Amino acid sequence: MLTLTSFVYITFMIINMVSGRIRSKRSEESCGTSYVRNDWRTLSQDQRLDFISAVRCLQSRSGETSGTFAGVKSRYDDFVALHISQADYIHWVGHFLPWHRYFLWLFEQALRNECSYEGSVPAIDWTQDAVDEASLLGSPIFDPEYGFGGNGDYIEDISDFPDEWVTDIDIPGRSGGGCLANGPFAETNASMGPGRHTEYTPRCIRRDFSLWLMLRTLNADTANFVLDASSYFEFEHRTEGLTLGILGVSVHSGGHLGIGGMLGDMANTWSSTVDPIFWVHHCAIDRLWDIWQRKVDWESRRSDIGGPDTQWAYPYNYFGEKPYTNVTLDFAMNFGDIGGMVNIREVMDVQDSPLCFAYS
Ligand SMILES: *[C@@H]1O[C@H](CO)[C@@H](O)[C@H](O)[C@H]1NC(C)=O
Ligand SMILES: *[C@@H]1O[C@H](CO)[C@@H](O)[C@H](O)[C@H]1NC(C)=O
Ligand SMILES: [Cu+2]
């Protein structure tokens, strides 16, 4: 039976929900400390070095999941192993963006809580770099001293590399392939990969730039095409790519394959996280989603979600039809031993609890 009190209360709740007051009230209460994720370009040299030191700190602390993944030698590797183990379930699916949003946040929390880092994961607005080759190569992100270093040395003949090392589509304009030649991670070994391996296989981090691909996919036109999507379903589709081949590469794969080329780690679907530039690129992608959400009609976009729960199902049915359902806000995402299960609903608003940050 509906008592008068509960009727009044429910009516009050509905009015509040419609006016959006409950959520904003909740976020004021639950976001005790919020922080801002800034663009790499706007950080001071000290702030850039702080981020790099924090990453190195995670790489020097002991991991928590080596019981499950033998290759885990550091706290950083916990995140690498989680991404490898989930990779077949979190790409080319509707929850691609929410999963990576929360993944980035977990990594950021580890930097802040375990390595005394006071900043955030930085973003990068690639559209400012992807204007010509000189701007790309000169991007502060690739700086050897205050950035992540640049390309690997050029390896012309890649025929001796095992299949699992090599990107499965041809990347025109590749120009590297060797171990990182400079930068703070040139001496750092990846513990796992390439690919699905989670046993210990120490090896250098490689990059194999294709400036051609970066210029094509990270420019303002591509970003605007993605941001012009009229639904989350379309936004996510445009972010991951409308077709599987090189011509369909969009903002997400563009950063991965443009930096990783044929031999580089960033190009690897499973183990790309071994290259710390992963975090900045994914932050750029997450920032685009946040911009899209807030650009028009925030009230509906903060709860707009969709896309298949299963990899390679419609609209990513490149290999034939697969049964699927579209994800909803109640879809549970898997963060393994690091983060447990988290519903998409929890990560729809970066400024609300539990995330509590904003993009500048
Ligand atoms: C990196 O890996 C290589 C290849 O396995 C190995 O020879 C080298 O000693 C490792 N370096 C470090 C610092 O672990
Ligand atoms: C999933 O969502 C898309 C876009 O709204 C729609 O075209 C498709 O029919 C939906 N699929 C299912 C199984 O409901
Ligand atoms: Cu990923």
CSV table of C-alpha atoms and ligand atoms in Angstrom, one decimal:
chain,number,residue,atom,x,y,z
A,1,MET,CA,0.0,0.0,0.0
A,2,LEU,CA,1.2,3.4,-0.9
A,3,THR,CA,1.0,5.7,2.1
A,4,LEU,CA,0.6,9.4,1.8
A,5,THR,CA,4.2,10.0,3.1
A,6,SER,CA,5.8,7.6,0.6
A,7,PHE,CA,3.7,9.1,-2.2
A,8,VAL,CA,4.9,12.6,-1.4
A,9,TYR,CA,8.4,11.3,-1.1
A,10,ILE,CA,8.3,9.5,-4.4
A,11,THR,CA,6.8,12.6,-6.1
A,12,PHE,CA,9.6,14.7,-4.6
A,13,MET,CA,12.2,12.2,-5.8
A,14,ILE,CA,10.8,12.2,-9.3
A,15,ILE,CA,10.8,16.0,-9.5
A,16,ASN,CA,14.4,16.1,-8.2
A,17,MET,CA,15.5,13.5,-10.7
A,18,VAL,CA,13.9,15.3,-13.6
A,19,SER,CA,15.6,18.5,-12.6
A,20,GLY,CA,18.9,16.7,-12.1
A,21,ARG,CA,19.2,18.0,-8.6
A,22,ILE,CA,19.8,14.6,-6.9
A,23,ARG,CA,22.8,13.7,-8.9
A,24,SER,CA,24.4,17.1,-8.6
A,25,LYS,CA,23.8,17.1,-4.9
A,26,ARG,CA,25.2,13.6,-4.6
A,27,SER,CA,28.3,14.7,-6.5
A,28,GLU,CA,28.9,17.7,-4.3
A,29,GLU,CA,28.7,15.5,-1.3
A,30,SER,CA,30.7,12.5,-2.5
A,31,CYS,CA,33.4,14.3,-4.5
A,32,GLY,CA,35.4,15.5,-1.5
A,33,THR,CA,38.5,16.1,-3.6
A,34,SER,CA,38.3,16.6,-7.3
A,35,TYR,CA,41.2,17.2,-9.7
A,36,VAL,CA,41.7,18.3,-13.2
A,37,ARG,CA,43.2,16.3,-16.1
A,38,ASN,CA,45.2,18.8,-18.1
A,39,ASP,CA,46.7,18.6,-21.5
A,40,TRP,CA,50.4,17.5,-21.6
A,41,ARG,CA,51.1,20.7,-23.5
A,42,THR,CA,49.9,22.9,-20.6
A,43,LEU,CA,51.9,21.1,-17.9
A,44,SER,CA,55.2,22.6,-16.7
A,45,GLN,CA,58.4,20.7,-17.2
A,46,ASP,CA,58.3,19.7,-13.5
A,47,GLN,CA,54.7,18.4,-13.8
A,48,ARG,CA,55.7,16.4,-16.8
A,49,LEU,CA,58.6,14.9,-14.9
A,50,ASP,CA,56.3,14.2,-11.9
A,51,PHE,CA,54.0,12.1,-14.1
A,52,ILE,CA,57.0,10.1,-15.5
A,53,SER,CA,58.5,9.6,-12.0
A,54,ALA,CA,55.1,8.4,-10.8
A,55,VAL,CA,54.9,5.8,-13.6
A,56,ARG,CA,58.4,4.7,-12.8
A,57,CYS,CA,57.4,4.4,-9.2
A,58,LEU,CA,54.6,2.0,-10.0
A,59,GLN,CA,57.1,0.1,-12.2
A,60,SER,CA,59.4,-0.3,-9.1
A,61,ARG,CA,56.7,-1.4,-6.6
A,62,SER,CA,55.7,-5.0,-6.2
A,63,GLY,CA,52.6,-6.3,-8.1
A,64,GLU,CA,49.6,-7.9,-6.6
A,65,THR,CA,48.5,-10.3,-9.3
A,66,SER,CA,51.7,-12.4,-9.9
A,67,GLY,CA,49.8,-15.4,-8.5
A,68,THR,CA,47.5,-15.2,-11.5
A,69,PHE,CA,49.9,-13.8,-14.1
A,70,ALA,CA,53.5,-15.1,-13.8
A,71,GLY,CA,54.8,-12.2,-15.8
A,72,VAL,CA,53.7,-9.6,-13.2
A,73,LYS,CA,56.9,-8.2,-11.7
A,74,SER,CA,55.6,-4.8,-10.6
A,75,ARG,CA,52.5,-2.8,-9.7
A,76,TYR,CA,52.6,-1.4,-13.2
A,77,ASP,CA,52.5,-4.9,-14.6
A,78,ASP,CA,49.2,-5.5,-12.7
A,79,PHE,CA,47.6,-3.1,-15.2
A,80,VAL,CA,49.4,-4.6,-18.2
A,81,ALA,CA,48.2,-8.1,-17.2
A,82,LEU,CA,44.6,-6.9,-16.6
A,83,HIS,CA,44.5,-5.3,-20.1
A,84,ILE,CA,45.9,-8.4,-21.8
A,85,SER,CA,43.5,-10.7,-20.0
A,86,GLN,CA,40.5,-8.5,-20.8
A,87,ALA,CA,41.5,-7.4,-24.3
A,88,ASP,CA,39.2,-9.8,-26.2
A,89,TYR,CA,36.2,-8.5,-24.2
A,90,ILE,CA,36.7,-4.7,-24.1
A,91,HIS,CA,37.5,-3.7,-27.7
A,92,TRP,CA,35.0,-3.5,-30.5
A,93,VAL,CA,32.2,-3.6,-27.9
A,94,GLY,CA,29.8,-1.0,-26.5
A,95,HIS,CA,31.6,-0.7,-23.2
A,96,PHE,CA,35.0,0.0,-24.9
A,97,LEU,CA,34.9,3.6,-23.7
A,98,PRO,CA,33.5,3.0,-20.1
A,99,TRP,CA,35.9,0.1,-19.5
A,100,HIS,CA,39.0,2.2,-20.5
A,101,ARG,CA,37.6,5.2,-18.6
A,102,TYR,CA,37.6,3.2,-15.4
A,103,PHE,CA,40.9,1.4,-16.2
A,104,LEU,CA,42.6,4.8,-16.5
A,105,TRP,CA,41.1,6.0,-13.3
A,106,LEU,CA,42.3,2.9,-11.4
A,107,PHE,CA,45.8,3.5,-12.8
A,108,GLU,CA,45.6,7.2,-11.7
A,109,GLN,CA,44.4,6.2,-8.2
A,110,ALA,CA,47.4,3.9,-7.9
A,111,LEU,CA,49.7,6.7,-9.0
A,112,ARG,CA,48.1,9.1,-6.5
A,113,ASN,CA,47.6,6.7,-3.5
A,114,GLU,CA,50.7,4.5,-3.8
A,115,CYS,CA,53.3,6.9,-5.4
A,116,SER,CA,52.4,10.2,-3.8
A,117,TYR,CA,51.5,11.7,-7.1
A,118,GLU,CA,49.4,14.8,-6.9
A,119,GLY,CA,48.5,15.2,-10.5
A,120,SER,CA,46.4,13.3,-12.9
A,121,VAL,CA,46.9,11.1,-16.0
A,122,PRO,CA,47.6,13.8,-18.6
A,123,ALA,CA,45.5,14.1,-21.8
A,124,ILE,CA,46.8,15.1,-25.2
A,125,ASP,CA,44.9,17.0,-27.8
A,126,TRP,CA,46.4,15.3,-30.9
A,127,THR,CA,44.7,17.7,-33.2
A,128,GLN,CA,47.3,20.3,-32.3
A,129,ASP,CA,50.1,17.9,-33.3
A,130,ALA,CA,48.6,16.2,-36.3
A,131,VAL,CA,48.9,19.2,-38.6
A,132,ASP,CA,52.2,18.3,-40.4
A,133,GLU,CA,55.1,16.0,-39.9
A,134,ALA,CA,57.3,18.5,-38.2
A,135,SER,CA,54.6,19.3,-35.6
A,136,LEU,CA,54.1,15.7,-34.9
A,137,LEU,CA,57.7,14.8,-34.5
A,138,GLY,CA,58.2,17.9,-32.5
A,139,SER,CA,55.3,17.2,-30.2
A,140,PRO,CA,56.1,17.7,-26.5
A,141,ILE,CA,54.7,14.2,-25.9
A,142,PHE,CA,57.7,12.7,-27.8
A,143,ASP,CA,60.3,14.8,-26.1
A,144,PRO,CA,63.3,12.7,-25.0
A,145,GLU,CA,63.8,14.7,-21.8
A,146,TYR,CA,60.3,16.0,-20.8
A,147,GLY,CA,58.2,13.5,-22.7
A,148,PHE,CA,57.9,9.8,-23.5
A,149,GLY,CA,60.7,9.8,-26.1
A,150,GLY,CA,60.3,9.3,-29.8
A,151,ASN,CA,60.5,6.6,-32.4
A,152,GLY,CA,62.5,3.4,-32.5
A,153,ASP,CA,65.4,3.0,-34.9
A,154,TYR,CA,64.3,1.9,-38.4
A,155,ILE,CA,64.2,-1.8,-39.1
A,156,GLU,CA,63.6,-2.2,-42.8
A,157,ASP,CA,63.3,-6.0,-43.0
A,158,ILE,CA,60.7,-7.3,-40.5
A,159,SER,CA,60.4,-10.8,-41.9
A,160,ASP,CA,62.3,-12.4,-39.1
A,161,PHE,CA,59.9,-11.2,-36.4
A,162,PRO,CA,57.4,-13.8,-35.2
A,163,ASP,CA,53.8,-13.3,-36.4
A,164,GLU,CA,52.6,-12.4,-32.9
A,165,TRP,CA,54.9,-9.4,-32.9
A,166,VAL,CA,53.7,-8.0,-36.2
A,167,THR,CA,50.6,-6.0,-36.7
A,168,ASP,CA,48.1,-7.9,-38.9
A,169,ILE,CA,47.3,-5.1,-41.3
A,170,ASP,CA,50.0,-3.3,-43.4
A,171,ILE,CA,50.8,0.1,-42.0
A,172,PRO,CA,52.0,2.5,-44.8
A,173,GLY,CA,54.7,4.9,-43.9
A,174,ARG,CA,56.2,2.9,-41.0
A,175,SER,CA,59.6,4.4,-40.0
A,176,GLY,CA,60.9,2.7,-36.9
A,177,GLY,CA,60.4,-0.7,-35.3
A,178,GLY,CA,63.5,-0.7,-33.0
A,179,CYS,CA,63.7,-0.4,-29.3
A,180,LEU,CA,63.0,3.1,-27.9
A,181,ALA,CA,66.0,5.1,-28.9
A,182,ASN,CA,65.6,7.8,-26.2
A,183,GLY,CA,63.4,9.0,-23.5
A,184,PRO,CA,62.7,7.9,-19.9
A,185,PHE,CA,61.6,4.4,-20.9
A,186,ALA,CA,64.4,3.5,-23.2
A,187,GLU,CA,66.0,1.4,-20.5
A,188,THR,CA,62.7,-0.1,-19.3
A,189,ASN,CA,61.8,-3.6,-20.2
A,190,ALA,CA,58.2,-4.8,-20.7
A,191,SER,CA,57.6,-7.8,-18.6
A,192,MET,CA,54.9,-9.4,-20.7
A,193,GLY,CA,53.6,-9.7,-24.3
A,194,PRO,CA,53.7,-9.2,-27.1
A,195,GLY,CA,50.1,-10.3,-27.5
A,196,ARG,CA,48.3,-12.6,-25.1
A,197,HIS,CA,51.4,-13.8,-23.2
A,198,THR,CA,51.3,-13.1,-19.5
A,199,GLU,CA,54.4,-15.2,-18.6
A,200,TYR,CA,57.6,-13.3,-18.0
A,201,THR,CA,59.2,-12.3,-21.3
A,202,PRO,CA,61.5,-9.3,-20.6
A,203,ARG,CA,62.1,-7.2,-23.8
A,204,CYS,CA,62.5,-3.6,-24.8
A,205,ILE,CA,59.6,-1.3,-25.6
A,206,ARG,CA,59.4,-0.7,-29.4
A,207,ARG,CA,57.8,2.1,-31.5
A,208,ASP,CA,57.4,2.2,-35.3
A,209,PHE,CA,55.9,5.6,-36.2
A,210,SER,CA,53.7,6.0,-39.2
A,211,LEU,CA,53.4,9.8,-39.5
A,212,TRP,CA,51.1,9.2,-42.5
A,213,LEU,CA,48.7,7.3,-40.4
A,214,MET,CA,48.9,9.8,-37.4
A,215,LEU,CA,48.3,12.7,-39.7
A,216,ARG,CA,45.3,11.0,-41.3
A,217,THR,CA,43.6,9.9,-38.1
A,218,LEU,CA,44.5,12.3,-35.3
A,219,ASN,CA,43.7,15.5,-37.1
A,220,ALA,CA,40.9,17.9,-36.4
A,221,ASP,CA,38.7,16.7,-39.2
A,222,THR,CA,38.7,13.1,-37.8
A,223,ALA,CA,38.1,14.4,-34.3
A,224,ASN,CA,35.2,16.5,-35.5
A,225,PHE,CA,33.7,13.6,-37.4
A,226,VAL,CA,33.7,11.6,-34.2
A,227,LEU,CA,32.3,14.4,-32.1
A,228,ASP,CA,29.5,15.0,-34.6
A,229,ALA,CA,28.0,11.6,-33.8
A,230,SER,CA,24.3,11.9,-32.7
A,231,SER,CA,24.2,8.9,-30.3
A,232,TYR,CA,26.7,7.1,-28.1
A,233,PHE,CA,26.3,4.0,-30.4
A,234,GLU,CA,27.5,6.1,-33.3
A,235,PHE,CA,30.1,7.9,-31.3
A,236,GLU,CA,31.7,4.7,-30.1
A,237,HIS,CA,31.5,3.2,-33.6
A,238,ARG,CA,33.2,6.3,-35.1
A,239,THR,CA,35.9,6.2,-32.4
A,240,GLU,CA,36.8,2.5,-32.9
A,241,GLY,CA,36.5,2.7,-36.7
A,242,LEU,CA,33.8,2.1,-39.3
A,243,THR,CA,35.7,-0.6,-41.1
A,244,LEU,CA,38.5,-2.9,-40.1
A,245,GLY,CA,41.1,-2.1,-42.7
A,246,ILE,CA,43.6,0.7,-42.8
A,247,LEU,CA,41.1,3.1,-44.4
A,248,GLY,CA,38.7,2.6,-41.4
A,249,VAL,CA,41.4,3.5,-38.8
A,250,SER,CA,40.0,6.3,-36.6
A,251,VAL,CA,41.1,8.3,-33.6
A,252,HIS,CA,41.6,5.3,-31.3
A,253,SER,CA,43.4,2.8,-33.5
A,254,GLY,CA,45.1,5.8,-35.2
A,255,GLY,CA,47.1,6.6,-32.1
A,256,HIS,CA,47.9,2.9,-31.4
A,257,LEU,CA,48.8,2.0,-35.0
A,258,GLY,CA,50.4,5.4,-35.8
A,259,ILE,CA,52.8,5.1,-32.9
A,260,GLY,CA,53.1,1.3,-33.0
A,261,GLY,CA,53.3,0.7,-36.7
A,262,MET,CA,54.1,-2.9,-37.6
A,263,LEU,CA,56.5,-3.8,-34.7
A,264,GLY,CA,55.7,-1.3,-31.9
A,265,ASP,CA,54.0,-2.2,-28.7
A,266,MET,CA,51.3,0.4,-29.0
A,267,ALA,CA,50.0,-1.4,-32.0
A,268,ASN,CA,49.3,-4.6,-30.0
A,269,THR,CA,45.7,-5.0,-29.0
A,270,TRP,CA,46.6,-7.0,-25.9
A,271,SER,CA,49.9,-5.7,-24.6
A,272,SER,CA,49.9,-2.0,-25.7
A,273,THR,CA,49.9,-0.9,-22.1
A,274,VAL,CA,53.6,-1.8,-21.7
A,275,ASP,CA,54.3,1.5,-23.5
A,276,PRO,CA,53.5,4.3,-21.0
A,277,ILE,CA,52.3,6.5,-23.8
A,278,PHE,CA,49.2,4.3,-23.8
A,279,TRP,CA,47.8,6.2,-20.8
A,280,VAL,CA,48.1,9.6,-22.5
A,281,HIS,CA,46.5,8.4,-25.7
A,282,HIS,CA,43.7,6.7,-23.9
A,283,CYS,CA,43.2,9.8,-21.8
A,284,ALA,CA,42.8,11.7,-25.2
A,285,ILE,CA,40.1,9.3,-26.2
A,286,ASP,CA,38.3,9.5,-22.9
A,287,ARG,CA,38.5,13.3,-23.1
A,288,LEU,CA,36.8,13.1,-26.5
A,289,TRP,CA,34.0,11.1,-25.0
A,290,ASP,CA,33.6,13.6,-22.2
A,291,ILE,CA,33.6,16.5,-24.7
A,292,TRP,CA,30.9,14.7,-26.7
A,293,GLN,CA,28.8,14.0,-23.7
A,294,ARG,CA,28.8,17.6,-22.5
A,295,LYS,CA,28.7,19.3,-25.9
A,296,VAL,CA,24.9,19.2,-26.3
A,297,ASP,CA,22.1,17.7,-24.3
A,298,TRP,CA,24.2,16.6,-21.3
A,299,GLU,CA,21.0,15.4,-19.6
A,300,SER,CA,20.5,12.7,-22.1
A,301,ARG,CA,24.1,12.0,-23.1
A,302,ARG,CA,25.2,11.3,-19.6
A,303,SER,CA,23.1,8.2,-19.7
A,304,ASP,CA,23.3,7.4,-23.4
A,305,ILE,CA,25.0,4.0,-23.9
A,306,GLY,CA,24.8,1.1,-26.4
A,307,GLY,CA,26.8,-1.1,-28.6
A,308,PRO,CA,27.3,-4.9,-28.5
A,309,ASP,CA,28.3,-6.7,-25.3
A,310,THR,CA,30.2,-9.2,-27.4
A,311,GLN,CA,33.3,-8.6,-29.6
A,312,TRP,CA,32.8,-8.6,-33.3
A,313,ALA,CA,29.0,-8.4,-33.2
A,314,TYR,CA,27.0,-5.7,-35.0
A,315,PRO,CA,28.1,-3.0,-35.9
A,316,TYR,CA,31.5,-4.7,-35.8
A,317,ASN,CA,30.3,-7.8,-37.5
A,318,TYR,CA,33.3,-7.8,-39.9
A,319,PHE,CA,33.6,-11.6,-39.7
A,320,GLY,CA,29.9,-12.5,-40.0
A,321,GLU,CA,27.0,-12.3,-37.6
A,322,LYS,CA,27.4,-13.0,-33.9
A,323,PRO,CA,24.6,-13.1,-31.3
A,324,TYR,CA,24.7,-10.2,-28.9
A,325,THR,CA,22.7,-7.7,-26.9
A,326,ASN,CA,23.4,-4.0,-26.6
A,327,VAL,CA,25.0,-3.0,-23.3
A,328,THR,CA,22.9,-0.9,-20.8
A,329,LEU,CA,23.9,1.2,-17.8
A,330,ASP,CA,23.6,-2.0,-15.7
A,331,PHE,CA,26.2,-3.9,-17.7
A,332,ALA,CA,28.9,-5.1,-15.3
A,333,MET,CA,32.5,-4.6,-16.5
A,334,ASN,CA,35.3,-6.8,-15.3
A,335,PHE,CA,38.5,-5.3,-13.7
A,336,GLY,CA,39.7,-8.6,-12.3
A,337,ASP,CA,41.7,-8.6,-9.1
A,338,ILE,CA,42.5,-4.9,-9.4
A,339,GLY,CA,39.1,-3.4,-9.5
A,340,GLY,CA,36.4,-6.1,-9.4
A,341,MET,CA,33.1,-5.6,-11.2
A,342,VAL,CA,31.8,-2.1,-12.0
A,343,ASN,CA,28.6,-1.2,-13.7
A,344,ILE,CA,28.8,1.2,-16.7
A,345,ARG,CA,26.4,3.5,-14.8
A,346,GLU,CA,29.2,4.3,-12.3
A,347,VAL,CA,31.5,5.9,-14.9
A,348,MET,CA,29.1,7.9,-17.1
A,349,ASP,CA,30.0,11.2,-15.5
A,350,VAL,CA,33.6,11.9,-14.8
A,351,GLN,CA,32.7,14.7,-12.4
A,352,ASP,CA,30.6,12.5,-10.2
A,353,SER,CA,31.5,9.9,-7.7
A,354,PRO,CA,33.4,7.6,-7.8
A,355,LEU,CA,35.6,9.3,-10.5
A,356,CYS,CA,35.5,13.0,-9.4
A,357,PHE,CA,37.7,14.7,-11.9
A,358,ALA,CA,37.2,17.1,-14.8
A,359,TYR,CA,38.9,17.7,-18.1
A,360,SER,CA,40.3,21.2,-18.6
B,1,LIG,C1,65.8,-6.5,-20.6
B,1,LIG,O1,65.5,-7.6,-21.4
B,1,LIG,C2,66.7,-8.1,-22.1
B,1,LIG,C3,66.2,-9.2,-23.0
B,1,LIG,O2,65.5,-10.3,-22.3
B,1,LIG,C4,67.7,-8.6,-21.1
B,1,LIG,O3,68.9,-9.1,-21.8
B,1,LIG,C5,68.1,-7.4,-20.2
B,1,LIG,O4,69.0,-7.8,-19.2
B,1,LIG,C6,66.9,-6.8,-19.6
B,1,LIG,N1,67.2,-5.6,-18.9
B,1,LIG,C7,66.7,-5.3,-17.7
B,1,LIG,C8,67.2,-3.9,-17.1
B,1,LIG,O5,66.0,-6.0,-17.1
B,2,LIG,C1,21.5,-2.4,-30.8
B,2,LIG,O1,21.5,-1.0,-31.0
B,2,LIG,C2,21.5,-0.6,-32.4
B,2,LIG,C3,21.6,0.9,-32.5
B,2,LIG,O2,20.6,1.5,-31.8
B,2,LIG,C4,20.3,-1.2,-33.1
B,2,LIG,O3,20.4,-0.8,-34.5
B,2,LIG,C5,20.3,-2.7,-33.0
B,2,LIG,O4,19.2,-3.2,-33.5
B,2,LIG,C6,20.4,-3.0,-31.5
B,2,LIG,N1,20.5,-4.5,-31.4
B,2,LIG,C7,19.7,-5.2,-30.6
B,2,LIG,C8,20.0,-6.7,-30.6
B,2,LIG,O5,18.8,-4.8,-29.9
B,3,CU,CU,42.5,-1.3,-24.7
